[in-house]
C-alpha cells in the first residue's frame, strides 16, 4: 500500500482507463471532454409549473364541454326521450365551467390574476384564446342552464328568452368545441419536445377523450336519474367510436414522437398510460358496451350497475391520460438530450 | 522584492499594466493573472488580439491557462530549474542581446577569485557559516582597479545577511569607495560575471529541466526558441509573476532568475518588456512604500538596526549612503524624513533626533513574532486589517499564539476568525485570558485616501458615504491614539517621552463634519509625505530638491512630487490615453511608468528600433525625451563619461540606465542584496517528496529561515507518510481569508464550500469520487474539504521512475461568516525565505484520505514549548544536508525517497515526524496547556 | 431606434463572474443557495428567475494531446430573440419589445400564469415563487433609459461582453471570427444567421463560440412554439367537427331506425 501510495513505483500512463476516470468524476465525459453532448446534463428548457389543478381543469373542462355539446346535439337532433340528456348536459356544463374557472384561479393564486388575462385578446397565445373559450363557454352554459331551469320551472322566467333559440344552442356548441380543442393546442405550442412532437395528435386525442368522458359522465347521470335506454345506447356508441379513434391516435403519436416520446410512452408512465388510459379507459368500456350496441333493439331499461362501472372506467382513463401527458412534459423539459439531440 | 532590486536597483515592478498590450510575448509564471488580477488581465487579452503570444507556466491548468496560447505544467517549487534552463539555452546559443548586455550589465565585470560557486562546493556558495546558518558575502565581490579614488572600509559586510534585506533597493557596498571594478569588455576572462553565470547554469539542460520540473522537454525547447525569437532590437517579451514565485524558501531567487534572463535578452526598460510584478492587496505596494515592514522606514530607507551596529546616525549613514550611484543622496532623504517627523526637535546638533527612532534588535517579521507571542513574549497587539487565524501558515499555532496575549485590539469590517479565535471549534473560551476589543472599521467607500497599485500608481479616492455607526477609518484610530498619547505625556519631563511629545501630529480636518467624527484630513498627511521647505512651508516639487541640512522635510522621498503645490494633488488626475497615460494619477518615482527606460535607447541614445521606440536623446534640445518621463538625469548626454573618483550620479556614464545601482548597470552577479547567494540555484522546497537532482547532497536552501519546534514540526525529506505535494492559492470569487467575500451572499454562492483539486488519476488511485469529503493532513494538523476531481490537475513524471501527485487547495475558508470551511493554513509549516521572510505556502507535503476529519484537527501546534527549545532563527547544522552515499549519483539510480529520508533524519532528529506526531489529546488537556 | 444588444465572445471570457454578480447587485436579486456542485467552477448551474447572467465552465482536458486541452467559459443570458417564444405566449401582454428592441417583462402586468416558461426555446424566463411573476434579463432597460451601459457589460474586465447597436456588434463579431480562423482556431457565431435562427430569428444577444452549441447547452435548432399552432388547431377542430358529425348522425340515425 504505502509504497504504491508513495508514488515512486506508480506509472500513470495507461494505468487509468478513461472510464475509470469518468467514474471517479461521476461524469459521462470523464472531464476530458470526450463525447460532451450536453453541459453537465443540466436541463436546457424550463418545465411548466402545472400540477393536479391543471390536470383536473383539462379533465373537467373537457368532460363538461363535451356534455354541453351532447346536450345541444340532442336538443337539435334528438328525440323527445333524449330530453333527460339535454337537461343534465346543460346543468353539468354550467357546473363544469364554474369548477374549471375555480381550478384555474387556484393555479394562478389570486382571482384578479384571472381577470388580468382579460386585458387583451391575443390570438397568438393559446393561453389567451383558452381563457376566452372558457369565459364564452361559461356564459353560454349560463344561458343554456337558465333556459333549462325555466323549462324545469325552477325559475319563473328566462331573462334571455327573447334570444333566438337555435343561435343560442349553436353558440353553446361552438364555445364548447373551442373549450375542448384549445387545451391540446396549449401543450403542443410550447418548446417541450414530448408536447410539440404531439402537435398533430394531442389536440385530437384530447377532443376524443373529452367526448368519451362526456358520454360516460352523461350516461352515468342518466342511469342515476333514470334516462332512457335509447339515449344510453347512443351515448355508448359515440363513446366507443371516440375511444377507438383515440387509441389509434395514441399509437401513432408514440410512433412519430420517437426518442423524446419516451417521457410519455416509456417506462412507468408509459405502462400507466397504456394500462389505465387505454386499457381501463377505452378497452373495458368498449367491451362492456359492445353487446348492447350490437344488439339491434334498444332495451327500455339500461343496466344501471354496468353503466356506472363503464362510466367510472372511462372517466378514470380520461383523467389518467391528461395526468400522464402533463407530467410527461416536466420530465421532457428536464432531459437536455430530448431537445438537443432530436430537434423536431 | 530584492529579487528585482539586486539586479536593477528597485524592487518594484519595472513596467505598467497597459504596456503589456505592446508586448510580443507574455510569459505568465507563478501567477494566476486572470483569476487574481482580472482587470489588469484585460491588457493581456488586448495584446492577444494584437497577435502577441501568451504562455502560462503553472502546476495547475487555471483560468489563466485557459486564455493562454500555451500551457506548460511545472511541479511546484522548481521554477529556478526552469528559468535557469532558459538562461542556459540563451547562453549556450549565444542568443543574448550583446550590445545591451555589454553596455547595460555587469557581464564584463571580473569577480573576486576567492568566490566559489555551488558546483565547486557541492550545493553551497563560498562563505557559508554553519554556526549561524548564514552566508558571509565577503567573497561575493568584484576585483577592483588598483587606482582611482579612496576606498572607505566600512563595517558593512554581511550587513544584509543578518537581517533579510526586505529593501526594495539593493544593499550597498560603500567599502568599495569610488574604486571601480575591473572589466573585460571582450567577455573572455573566465571570471567575468557572464562567464560565471554561464558556468553556473551549464547543468540546467532541457533533460535536467524535464527531470526536475516535470515539464515536457519538447515543450520546453519550443518555449526557449519562442523566447529568443521575441527578444532583441525589434521585439520584446515580458514576464508576469506573483505569489507562485514569491511564496517559496527560494522566493527571491525565483524572481532574480527571471530578472537575469530579461537583462540577458535586453528586455528590461523597454516597451512591452521588463517584469510585471503582480502585487496583492489593492495597496500592498503602498504599504511597502510607506513601510508596514518592520525593517523599513518609508521610502525604502532601512530601519536602524543594532545588529548592524547602527547606534549612531553616522554609522547608519555610513552603511547606507553609497559614495556612487543614486544612494549617494541617501542622507538627504533620511534627514528630510526625520525633519518631517520631529520638526523643530530634529536638529543637526542632535543628529536629527536619530535617537528617537526605535532600533531593530533582531528578526521581528511575522513568523518569529508569532513564535514569540506563543511563548508569552508579547503582551498586546493591535490587529489592523489582518486575519492571521486564517491567513497565517500553521494557522492553529497562530490562533494559539493569540490566546497568549493579554489584550488584543482588532479593527476590521467583520468579526473575523482572528477576532473570534477564542470561540472557535474545540476551544472553551473560559480557558482564554486574552481581552479582545473589536473596533468596527470604515470600508474603502467610507473614507478618502490613496491606493498605490501594482504598477506604483498612487490613486486618490473620495469618500462616498459616512461609515455606519461607530465604524471609523484606520487613520482615525491611529490619529486619535496618537493624540491621546500626547495628552497623556503632556507634562512629562522624561527624555524618554520626547519622541511622543515632539512627534509632528497636526492633521485635524478643517471640515467640521469630519472633525466631529474624529476623522483627520488625509491631504494634510499627503502634503507632509510629499515634503515642504521648512522655512517657507511651500511644497517641494521633486526629490532632487531635498536637502540633508534640515532645510527640507519629506515623509517619504519616493512620493515627493505627488503633491507639488498646496492645492495640487496629482493623484486625483484621471486623464488617460491608450498607453502610458502620464496624466492618470501619479506613479513613483517622479511619475515614471516604465523604469530604467533609458535602456530603451542604444548606448548612443537612439531607439533600438523604430518599432520599440520609447525614450531617446534629443540632440538639438540636448535632453532625453519620449513617451514616458525619462528615468535618467534628463540632461546627461549619452557621451558623458564619469571621471575617476567621481561621486554620486557623476560616477555614472551617460550609458548607465540602472541609476540606483552603484555602477549604473544591471548586476547578474549579485554582489549584495540577497543573502542566499549571488546566483539563483535550484533547491527543493523545505518539504518535498523529490530529491535535489542538481545537488544530491543539498536538498533545500541551506540558509532558509526555519523554526524547529515541537509545535511546528517539519516532514522529513520524502517522508512516505506525506507523499503528496500540496499547493495553496486563490480563487477569483473570494478574497484571501474570505472576510470580504464569505460574508457576501452574491460572492459566497459562487464558491460556497472549501474544496481541494485533485487529478482523476489520484482520485482513481484512492477511490475518491468527485464531490466526496476528503481529509488532507500534515504533522501540523488536518482539514477536510470536498474533492473536486478535474483533469486540470496532472501527475508529474519526475526523473525516470517517480510520479508525483500535486493537490491544490484554495486559502479562503474559515469558521466565521456566511459560508464556512476548514482553513488550508492549518497545514503548512512556518518556514521562510531568508531574504524577505516570506512563507512557503506554495509547496509542502501532505497526505490525503477519503472521509471527514476528526474533531481535534489542530495537531500538536497547541503545545507550549519548553524554554530550551524556543530556539530563534538559525540552526547549528547545515540545513538540508543529505549525507554522502545516501543520495543518488547517476541518472538511473534514484534513491527511493525513503533512503534520502534516512540520510536526512540522521541529521535532523527533531524533524522526523514520528518524533513529533503527538496523538491529538482530548480538548480539555489542550486547554490546560494554553 | 436601432436594436441594442450583446455580443458575448467566449474566447475572451476569463470566467471571473463579475457579470453575474454585477447583475445581481444592480437588480437586487437574491443568491440561489450555497452548495458545491462539483461541475468545474460553476456553482450556480444555469439561468434562473434570480440569476440572469450565468457563466458556464466547460472543461476539455486531453491527456493524449495536452496541447488540445481547453477550458471554455461562456456567460449566458436571455437571447432577446427577434421572434420571442415568451413574448408570443404571454396572454396578458406583460412581455413587450421595448424601444431598444429588447424583450422586457413588465412585472406590474405579469400575472404569473407561467405560460412563457415552457414557451422559451432557451429555458431562460422563469416565474419566481416570492414575487409570483416571470423574471429574466431586462437588458438593463432602466440603465439604458438613463443612457448607461448594462451592468454586466460594464463590469466585464476583458470585454468578453460588449454592448451596443446590434448591427455594429455583428460587424465586429464577424471580423473577430475571421481573425480567429486565420489563427487556425475554431470559431463560429451563434444567433446571427446560422440554422439556430431559422425559427427564432437573429438574437439580439448573440455569441461567439469555439465549439458545438450543445457543449454550452445551446440548442442547434431552437423551436418557435407558435409555429406549431396552425397544425394543432387544425387537428383539434377537425376532431371536434368529426365528433359533432358522429354525434349528429348517431342521434339522427336512431331517429330513423325508430
Ligand atoms: N480574486 C482575488 N484576487 C486576488 C487575491 C484574492 O484573494 N482573490 N489576493 C491578492 C493578493 S494578496 C495577492 S498576493 C495576489 C496573488 O496572486 P497570485 O500569485 O496569482 O495568486 P495564487 O493563486 O496564490 O498563486 C498563483 C499561482 O501560482 C501557482 N503556483 C503554485 N506554486 C507554484 C510554483 O512553484 N511555480 C509556479 N510557476 N506556479 C506556482 C498556483 O497554481 C496559482 O495558480 O492576488 C491578489 N488578487
Ligand atoms: N497558504 C497560504 N497562505 C497565504 C497565502 C497563500 O497564497 N497561501 N497568501 C498570503 C498573502 S500574499 C497575503 S497578502 C496574506 C493576506 O492575509 P490577511 O491580510 O490576513 O488576509 P485578508 O483577508 O486580506 O485580511 C484583510 C482583513 O482586513 C479587513 N479589511 C478590509 N478593509 C479594511 C479596512 O479598510 N480597514 C481595516 N481595519 N480592515 C479592513 C478585511 O475584512 C480582512 O479581515 O495571506 C497570506 N497567506
Ligand atoms: S479586485 Fe479590484 S484590484 Fe483586484 S482586479 Fe478587481 S478591480 Fe482590480
Ligand atoms: S430567450 Fe427566451 S426569454 Fe429570452 S427573449 Fe427569447 S424566448 Fe424570451
Ligand atoms: S407569466 Fe407573466 S409574462 Fe409569463 S406569460 Fe404569464 S403573464 Fe406573461
Ligand atoms: S443586461 Fe442587466 S439584467 Fe441583463 S444580465 Fe446584464 S445586468 Fe443583468
Ligand atoms: S465578466 Fe466578462 S470575463 Fe468575467 S465572466 Fe463575465 S463575461 Fe466572462
Ligand atoms: Mo498578498
Tab-separated table of N, CA and C in Angstrom, chain C residues 106-178:
chain	number	residue	atom	x	y	z
C	106	UNK	N	-42.980	43.224	-18.064
C	106	UNK	CA	-43.473	44.267	-17.153
C	106	UNK	C	-43.991	43.596	-15.886
C	107	UNK	N	-43.279	43.717	-14.781
C	107	UNK	CA	-43.665	42.981	-13.573
C	107	UNK	C	-45.059	43.357	-13.095
C	108	UNK	N	-45.481	44.603	-13.356
C	108	UNK	CA	-46.788	45.031	-12.831
C	108	UNK	C	-47.937	44.469	-13.657
C	109	UNK	N	-47.643	43.960	-14.846
C	109	UNK	CA	-48.710	43.412	-15.695
C	109	UNK	C	-48.747	41.886	-15.607
C	110	UNK	N	-47.587	41.278	-15.457
C	110	UNK	CA	-47.488	39.814	-15.420
C	110	UNK	C	-48.374	39.241	-14.315
C	111	UNK	N	-49.070	38.155	-14.623
C	111	UNK	CA	-49.944	37.530	-13.616
C	111	UNK	C	-49.418	36.163	-13.189
C	112	UNK	N	-48.206	35.855	-13.594
C	112	UNK	CA	-47.591	34.616	-13.129
C	112	UNK	C	-48.203	33.355	-13.685
C	113	UNK	N	-48.916	33.467	-14.810
C	113	UNK	CA	-49.562	32.270	-15.364
C	113	UNK	C	-48.508	31.233	-15.766
C	114	UNK	N	-47.296	31.699	-16.058
C	114	UNK	CA	-46.192	30.779	-16.298
C	114	UNK	C	-46.180	30.168	-17.683
C	115	UNK	N	-47.024	30.656	-18.595
C	115	UNK	CA	-47.056	30.034	-19.914
C	115	UNK	C	-45.828	30.413	-20.750
C	116	UNK	N	-45.202	31.550	-20.409
C	116	UNK	CA	-43.995	31.939	-21.139
C	116	UNK	C	-42.859	30.944	-20.856
C	117	UNK	N	-42.916	30.314	-19.674
C	117	UNK	CA	-41.807	29.471	-19.236
C	117	UNK	C	-41.536	28.300	-20.186
C	118	UNK	N	-42.550	27.428	-20.442
C	118	UNK	CA	-42.270	26.327	-21.373
C	118	UNK	C	-42.228	26.801	-22.820
C	119	UNK	N	-42.506	28.082	-23.035
C	119	UNK	CA	-42.527	28.589	-24.406
C	119	UNK	C	-41.201	29.198	-24.830
C	120	UNK	N	-40.251	29.307	-23.862
C	120	UNK	CA	-38.943	29.848	-24.219
C	120	UNK	C	-38.047	28.725	-24.708
C	121	UNK	N	-37.596	28.794	-25.957
C	121	UNK	CA	-36.795	27.703	-26.513
C	121	UNK	C	-35.391	27.612	-25.924
C	122	UNK	N	-35.038	28.565	-25.034
C	122	UNK	CA	-33.703	28.535	-24.410
C	122	UNK	C	-33.794	28.326	-22.902
C	123	UNK	N	-35.003	28.085	-22.404
C	123	UNK	CA	-35.159	27.837	-20.967
C	123	UNK	C	-34.698	28.986	-20.106
C	124	UNK	N	-34.969	30.200	-20.536
C	124	UNK	CA	-34.471	31.366	-19.812
C	124	UNK	C	-35.462	31.882	-18.777
C	125	UNK	N	-36.618	32.342	-19.231
C	125	UNK	CA	-37.536	33.019	-18.323
C	125	UNK	C	-38.134	32.030	-17.317
C	126	UNK	N	-38.366	32.507	-16.104
C	126	UNK	CA	-38.930	31.659	-15.061
C	126	UNK	C	-39.738	32.513	-14.099
C	127	UNK	N	-40.731	31.888	-13.474
C	127	UNK	CA	-41.563	32.599	-12.506
C	127	UNK	C	-40.946	32.423	-11.123
C	128	UNK	N	-40.731	33.531	-10.428
C	128	UNK	CA	-40.141	33.417	-9.101
C	128	UNK	C	-41.225	33.236	-8.050
C	129	UNK	N	-40.985	32.277	-7.144
C	129	UNK	CA	-42.003	31.966	-6.127
C	129	UNK	C	-42.404	33.221	-5.362
C	130	UNK	N	-41.406	33.924	-4.840
C	130	UNK	CA	-41.684	35.032	-3.929
C	130	UNK	C	-42.496	36.123	-4.620
C	131	UNK	N	-41.993	36.627	-5.736
C	131	UNK	CA	-42.681	37.747	-6.403
C	131	UNK	C	-43.902	37.248	-7.177
C	132	UNK	N	-43.904	35.961	-7.527
C	132	UNK	CA	-45.033	35.406	-8.269
C	132	UNK	C	-45.123	35.902	-9.698
C	133	UNK	N	-44.074	36.522	-10.203
C	133	UNK	CA	-44.089	36.963	-11.594
C	133	UNK	C	-42.888	36.404	-12.347
C	134	UNK	N	-43.005	36.422	-13.662
C	134	UNK	CA	-41.931	35.915	-14.502
C	134	UNK	C	-40.768	36.907	-14.485
C	135	UNK	N	-39.530	36.378	-14.355
C	135	UNK	CA	-38.349	37.249	-14.299
C	135	UNK	C	-37.255	36.753	-15.227
C	136	UNK	N	-36.547	37.682	-15.802
C	136	UNK	CA	-35.391	37.379	-16.650
C	136	UNK	C	-34.634	38.671	-16.918
C	137	UNK	N	-33.534	38.531	-17.633
C	137	UNK	CA	-32.750	39.705	-18.016
C	137	UNK	C	-33.629	40.779	-18.653
C	138	UNK	N	-33.467	42.001	-18.174
C	138	UNK	CA	-34.239	43.121	-18.739
C	138	UNK	C	-33.395	43.859	-19.774
C	139	UNK	N	-32.220	43.354	-20.028
C	139	UNK	CA	-31.182	44.057	-20.778
C	139	UNK	C	-31.011	45.467	-20.186
C	140	UNK	N	-31.113	45.461	-18.841
C	140	UNK	CA	-30.961	46.716	-18.091
C	140	UNK	C	-31.741	47.851	-18.725
C	141	UNK	N	-33.024	47.586	-18.944
C	141	UNK	CA	-33.919	48.608	-19.502
C	141	UNK	C	-33.771	49.918	-18.730
C	142	UNK	N	-33.766	49.801	-17.395
C	142	UNK	CA	-33.680	51.025	-16.571
C	142	UNK	C	-32.372	51.767	-16.835
C	143	UNK	N	-31.274	51.060	-16.915
C	143	UNK	CA	-29.983	51.720	-17.163
C	143	UNK	C	-29.952	52.312	-18.577
C	144	UNK	N	-30.445	51.524	-19.541
C	144	UNK	CA	-30.437	52.041	-20.920
C	144	UNK	C	-31.216	53.347	-21.024
C	145	UNK	N	-32.346	53.397	-20.319
C	145	UNK	CA	-33.155	54.630	-20.388
C	145	UNK	C	-32.366	55.822	-19.867
C	146	UNK	N	-31.446	55.552	-18.930
C	146	UNK	CA	-30.610	56.644	-18.408
C	146	UNK	C	-29.296	56.753	-19.183
C	147	UNK	N	-29.240	56.096	-20.345
C	147	UNK	CA	-28.043	56.200	-21.169
C	147	UNK	C	-26.846	55.461	-20.599
C	148	UNK	N	-27.098	54.490	-19.706
C	148	UNK	CA	-25.998	53.720	-19.121
C	148	UNK	C	-25.850	52.372	-19.814
C	149	UNK	N	-24.640	51.857	-19.798
C	149	UNK	CA	-24.355	50.519	-20.311
C	149	UNK	C	-24.918	49.510	-19.307
C	150	UNK	N	-25.423	48.354	-19.763
C	150	UNK	CA	-25.898	47.342	-18.813
C	150	UNK	C	-24.812	46.966	-17.801
C	151	UNK	N	-25.265	46.634	-16.594
C	151	UNK	CA	-24.319	46.381	-15.506
C	151	UNK	C	-23.322	45.281	-15.844
C	152	UNK	N	-23.804	44.203	-16.466
C	152	UNK	CA	-22.906	43.072	-16.724
C	152	UNK	C	-21.799	43.457	-17.702
C	153	UNK	N	-22.171	44.120	-18.780
C	153	UNK	CA	-21.177	44.522	-19.781
C	153	UNK	C	-20.186	45.507	-19.166
C	154	UNK	N	-20.731	46.410	-18.366
C	154	UNK	CA	-19.889	47.427	-17.732
C	154	UNK	C	-18.802	46.771	-16.883
C	155	UNK	N	-19.175	45.674	-16.208
C	155	UNK	CA	-18.246	45.076	-15.249
C	155	UNK	C	-17.292	44.082	-15.906
C	156	UNK	N	-17.496	43.766	-17.162
C	156	UNK	CA	-16.678	42.731	-17.791
C	156	UNK	C	-15.265	43.243	-18.069
C	157	UNK	N	-14.251	42.680	-17.379
C	157	UNK	CA	-12.906	43.233	-17.488
C	157	UNK	C	-12.262	43.032	-18.850
C	158	UNK	N	-12.615	41.962	-19.540
C	158	UNK	CA	-11.922	41.664	-20.791
C	158	UNK	C	-12.765	42.010	-22.014
C	159	UNK	N	-13.897	42.687	-21.797
C	159	UNK	CA	-14.815	42.983	-22.897
C	159	UNK	C	-15.248	41.722	-23.627
C	160	UNK	N	-15.382	40.634	-22.889
C	160	UNK	CA	-15.978	39.437	-23.466
C	160	UNK	C	-17.443	39.739	-23.782
C	161	UNK	N	-18.064	40.546	-22.922
C	161	UNK	CA	-19.414	41.047	-23.192
C	161	UNK	C	-19.272	42.450	-23.750
C	162	UNK	N	-19.746	42.670	-24.973
C	162	UNK	CA	-19.796	44.047	-25.466
C	162	UNK	C	-21.247	44.392	-25.758
C	163	UNK	N	-21.613	45.617	-25.421
C	163	UNK	CA	-22.987	46.094	-25.583
C	163	UNK	C	-22.994	47.182	-26.639
C	164	UNK	N	-24.060	47.232	-27.461
C	164	UNK	CA	-24.144	48.299	-28.449
C	164	UNK	C	-25.222	48.009	-29.470
C	165	UNK	N	-25.297	48.835	-30.533
C	165	UNK	CA	-26.244	48.586	-31.613
C	165	UNK	C	-25.929	47.238	-32.254
C	166	UNK	N	-26.929	46.369	-32.335
C	166	UNK	CA	-26.705	45.002	-32.794
C	166	UNK	C	-25.983	44.964	-34.144
C	167	UNK	N	-26.369	45.873	-35.033
C	167	UNK	CA	-25.745	45.887	-36.369
C	167	UNK	C	-24.224	46.034	-36.234
C	168	UNK	N	-23.799	47.009	-35.437
C	168	UNK	CA	-22.355	47.233	-35.259
C	168	UNK	C	-21.693	46.008	-34.627
C	169	UNK	N	-22.358	45.474	-33.603
C	169	UNK	CA	-21.786	44.312	-32.911
C	169	UNK	C	-21.555	43.172	-33.888
C	170	UNK	N	-22.487	42.996	-34.813
C	170	UNK	CA	-22.356	41.881	-35.758
C	170	UNK	C	-21.125	42.062	-36.624
C	171	UNK	N	-20.921	43.278	-37.115
C	171	UNK	CA	-19.733	43.553	-37.932
C	171	UNK	C	-18.483	43.190	-37.131
C	172	UNK	N	-18.433	43.673	-35.898
C	172	UNK	CA	-17.297	43.407	-35.011
C	172	UNK	C	-17.105	41.894	-34.857
C	173	UNK	N	-18.221	41.203	-34.613
C	173	UNK	CA	-18.159	39.765	-34.368
C	173	UNK	C	-17.624	39.025	-35.586
C	174	UNK	N	-18.116	39.403	-36.765
C	174	UNK	CA	-17.655	38.702	-37.974
C	174	UNK	C	-16.152	38.890	-38.146
C	175	UNK	N	-15.689	40.116	-37.913
C	175	UNK	CA	-14.246	40.383	-38.027
C	175	UNK	C	-13.477	39.487	-37.061
C	176	UNK	N	-13.983	39.385	-35.836
C	176	UNK	CA	-13.318	38.580	-34.811
C	176	UNK	C	-13.217	37.117	-35.259
C	177	UNK	N	-14.299	36.605	-35.838
C	177	UNK	CA	-14.288	35.224	-36.310
C	177	UNK	C	-13.196	35.047	-37.356
C	178	UNK	N	-13.093	36.017	-38.268
C	178	UNK	CA	-12.050	35.953	-39.296
C	178	UNK	C	-10.681	35.822	-38.651
